[in-house]
Tab-separated table of C-alpha atoms in Angstrom:
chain	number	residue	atom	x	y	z
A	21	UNK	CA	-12.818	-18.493	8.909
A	22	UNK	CA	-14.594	-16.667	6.022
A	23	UNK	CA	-15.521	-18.153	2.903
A	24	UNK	CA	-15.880	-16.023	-0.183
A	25	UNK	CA	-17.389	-17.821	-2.866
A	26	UNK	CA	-19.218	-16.831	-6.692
A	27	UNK	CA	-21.466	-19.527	-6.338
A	28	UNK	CA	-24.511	-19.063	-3.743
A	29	UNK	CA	-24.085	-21.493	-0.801
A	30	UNK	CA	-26.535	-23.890	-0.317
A	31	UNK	CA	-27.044	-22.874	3.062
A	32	UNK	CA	-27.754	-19.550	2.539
A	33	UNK	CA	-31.596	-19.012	2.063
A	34	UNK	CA	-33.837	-16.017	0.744
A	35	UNK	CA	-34.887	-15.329	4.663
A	36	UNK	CA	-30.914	-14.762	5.482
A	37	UNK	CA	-30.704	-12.747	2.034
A	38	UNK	CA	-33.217	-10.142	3.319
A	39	UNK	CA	-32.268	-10.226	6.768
A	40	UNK	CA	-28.823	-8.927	5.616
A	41	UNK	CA	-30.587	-6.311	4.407
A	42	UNK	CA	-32.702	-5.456	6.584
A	43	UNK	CA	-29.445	-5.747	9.192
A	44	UNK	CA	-27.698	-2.872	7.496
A	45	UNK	CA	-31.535	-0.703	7.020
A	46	UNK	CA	-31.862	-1.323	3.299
A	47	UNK	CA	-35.608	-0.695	3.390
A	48	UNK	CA	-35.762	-0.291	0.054
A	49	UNK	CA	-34.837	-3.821	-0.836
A	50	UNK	CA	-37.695	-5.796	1.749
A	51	UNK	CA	-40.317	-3.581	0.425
A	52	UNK	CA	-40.676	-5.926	-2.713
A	53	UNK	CA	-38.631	-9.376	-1.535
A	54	UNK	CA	-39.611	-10.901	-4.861
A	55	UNK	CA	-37.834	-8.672	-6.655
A	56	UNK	CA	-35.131	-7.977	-4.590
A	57	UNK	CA	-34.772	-12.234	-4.346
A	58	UNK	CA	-35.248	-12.399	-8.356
A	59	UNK	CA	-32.279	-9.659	-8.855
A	60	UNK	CA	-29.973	-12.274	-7.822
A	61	UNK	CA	-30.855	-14.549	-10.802
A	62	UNK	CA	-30.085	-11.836	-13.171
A	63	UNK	CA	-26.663	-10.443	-10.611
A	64	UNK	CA	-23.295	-11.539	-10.400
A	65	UNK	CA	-22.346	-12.182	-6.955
A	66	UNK	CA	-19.238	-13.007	-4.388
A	67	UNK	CA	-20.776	-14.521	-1.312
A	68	UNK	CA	-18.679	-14.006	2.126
A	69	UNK	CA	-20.103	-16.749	4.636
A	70	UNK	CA	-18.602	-17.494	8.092
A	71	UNK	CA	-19.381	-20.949	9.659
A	72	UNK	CA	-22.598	-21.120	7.257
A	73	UNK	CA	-23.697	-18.016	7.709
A	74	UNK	CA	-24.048	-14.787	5.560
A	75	UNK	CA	-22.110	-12.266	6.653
A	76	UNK	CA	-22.002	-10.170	3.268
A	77	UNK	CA	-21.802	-10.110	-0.236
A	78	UNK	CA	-21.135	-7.486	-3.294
A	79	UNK	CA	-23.380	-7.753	-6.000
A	80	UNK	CA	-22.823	-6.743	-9.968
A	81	UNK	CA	-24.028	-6.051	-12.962
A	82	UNK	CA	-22.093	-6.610	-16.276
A	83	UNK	CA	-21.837	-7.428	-19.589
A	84	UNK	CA	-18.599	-9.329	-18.970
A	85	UNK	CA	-16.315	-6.922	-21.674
A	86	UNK	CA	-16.663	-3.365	-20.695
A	87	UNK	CA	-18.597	-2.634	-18.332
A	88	UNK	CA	-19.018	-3.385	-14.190
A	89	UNK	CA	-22.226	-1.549	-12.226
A	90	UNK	CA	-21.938	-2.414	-8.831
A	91	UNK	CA	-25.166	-2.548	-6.907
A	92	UNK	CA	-24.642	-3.643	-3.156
A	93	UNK	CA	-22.052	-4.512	-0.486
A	94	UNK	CA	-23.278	-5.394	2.268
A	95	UNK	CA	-21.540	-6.683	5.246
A	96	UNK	CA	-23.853	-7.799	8.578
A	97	UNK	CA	-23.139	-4.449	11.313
A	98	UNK	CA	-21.054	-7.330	13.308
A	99	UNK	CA	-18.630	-7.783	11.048
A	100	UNK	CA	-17.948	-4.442	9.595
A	101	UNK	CA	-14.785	-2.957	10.159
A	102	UNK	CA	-12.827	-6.112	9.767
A	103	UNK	CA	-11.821	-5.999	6.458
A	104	UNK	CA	-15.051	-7.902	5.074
A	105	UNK	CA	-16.130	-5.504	2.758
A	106	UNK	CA	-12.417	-4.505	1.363
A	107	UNK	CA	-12.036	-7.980	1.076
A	108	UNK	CA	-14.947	-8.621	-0.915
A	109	UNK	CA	-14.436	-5.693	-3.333
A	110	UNK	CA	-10.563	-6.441	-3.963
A	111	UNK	CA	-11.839	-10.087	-4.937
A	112	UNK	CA	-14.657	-8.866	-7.379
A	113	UNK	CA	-12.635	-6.487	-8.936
A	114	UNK	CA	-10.036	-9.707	-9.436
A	115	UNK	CA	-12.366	-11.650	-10.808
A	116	UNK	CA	-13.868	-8.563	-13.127
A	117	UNK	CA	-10.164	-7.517	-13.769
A	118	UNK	CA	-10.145	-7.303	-18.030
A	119	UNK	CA	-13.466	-4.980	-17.502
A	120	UNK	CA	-12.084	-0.967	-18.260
A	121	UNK	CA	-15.042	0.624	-16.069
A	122	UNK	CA	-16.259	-0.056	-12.854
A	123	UNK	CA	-19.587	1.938	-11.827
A	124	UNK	CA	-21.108	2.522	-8.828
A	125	UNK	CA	-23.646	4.797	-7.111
A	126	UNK	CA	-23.923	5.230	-3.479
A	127	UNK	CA	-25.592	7.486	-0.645
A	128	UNK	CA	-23.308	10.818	0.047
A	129	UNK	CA	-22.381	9.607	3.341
A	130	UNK	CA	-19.076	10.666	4.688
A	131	UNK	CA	-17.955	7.049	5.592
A	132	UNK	CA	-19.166	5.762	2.576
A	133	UNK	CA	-17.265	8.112	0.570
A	134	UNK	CA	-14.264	7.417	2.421
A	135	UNK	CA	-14.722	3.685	2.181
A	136	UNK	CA	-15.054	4.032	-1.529
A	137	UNK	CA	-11.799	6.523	-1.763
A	138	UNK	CA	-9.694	4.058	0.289
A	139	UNK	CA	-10.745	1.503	-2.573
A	140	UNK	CA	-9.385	3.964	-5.227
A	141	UNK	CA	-12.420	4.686	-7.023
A	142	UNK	CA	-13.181	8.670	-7.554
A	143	UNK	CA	-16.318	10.582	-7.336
A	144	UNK	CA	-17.623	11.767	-10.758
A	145	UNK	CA	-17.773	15.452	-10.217
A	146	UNK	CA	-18.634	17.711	-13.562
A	147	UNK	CA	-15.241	19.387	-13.783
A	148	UNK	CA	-13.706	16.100	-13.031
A	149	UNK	CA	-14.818	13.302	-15.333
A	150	UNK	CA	-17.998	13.430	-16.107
A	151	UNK	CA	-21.918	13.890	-15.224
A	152	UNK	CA	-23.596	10.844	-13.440
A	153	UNK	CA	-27.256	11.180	-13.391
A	154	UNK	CA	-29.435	9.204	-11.714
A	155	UNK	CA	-33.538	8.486	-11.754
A	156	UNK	CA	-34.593	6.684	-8.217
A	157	UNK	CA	-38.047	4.943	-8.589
A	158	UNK	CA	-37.639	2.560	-5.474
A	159	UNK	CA	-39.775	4.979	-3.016
């Protein structure tokens, strides 16, 4: 049975953190653990565990009032496709629910993009909403 839970388990340590990562090719994140591990202290998180172990998480940034910038979902390659990830997002957004505007950036994968339409959020296009810009320093 999976556990989703806003506090970190205990039994969930930094070398499972960055394994999930580095499960799903996140290279970015393992290049600098430390900061990718200190993140979390500064993060708002829902943890999805199964028997103890980390099988994915979403990961936020807000100011609690107007704004929600999701950073990550991640859900280990074995357990995708199983609801894991809708799961996870339907319960942040729950627990985020009074917040107006939900943010999020993402690669321009096709499957992405459909994962992210099936959730109801749109893609900012100009004509459409707005312009998202974006400056990437992680490489």
């Amino acid at each position: 049975m999976i556990k989703y839970t806003q506090s970190r388990p205990t039994e969930v340590t930094n070398d499972d953190l960055l394994a999930l990562y580095r499960s799903v090719g996140w290279s970015a994140y393992l290049q600098h653990p430390a900061n990718t591990l200190a993140a979390f202290d500064h993060s708002t998180v829902l943890w999805a565990t199964e028997q103890g172990h980390l099988i994915g998480l979403i990961r936020g940034i807000t100011d609690n009032h107007t704004i929600l910038y999701i950073q990550d979902i991640l859900v280990m390659p074995a357990k995708q496709r199983q609801q894991v990830g809708t799961t996870l997002v339907h319960r942040f957004l729950n627990q985020h629910a009074a917040i107006g505007q939900t943010v999020l950036i993402t690669d321009p994968e096709p499957r992405t993009q459909a994962f992210y339409a099936s959730l109801d959020f749109r893609e900012v296009l100009p004509q459409d909403y707005g312009r998202a810009f974006v400056l990437d320093r992680r490489y």
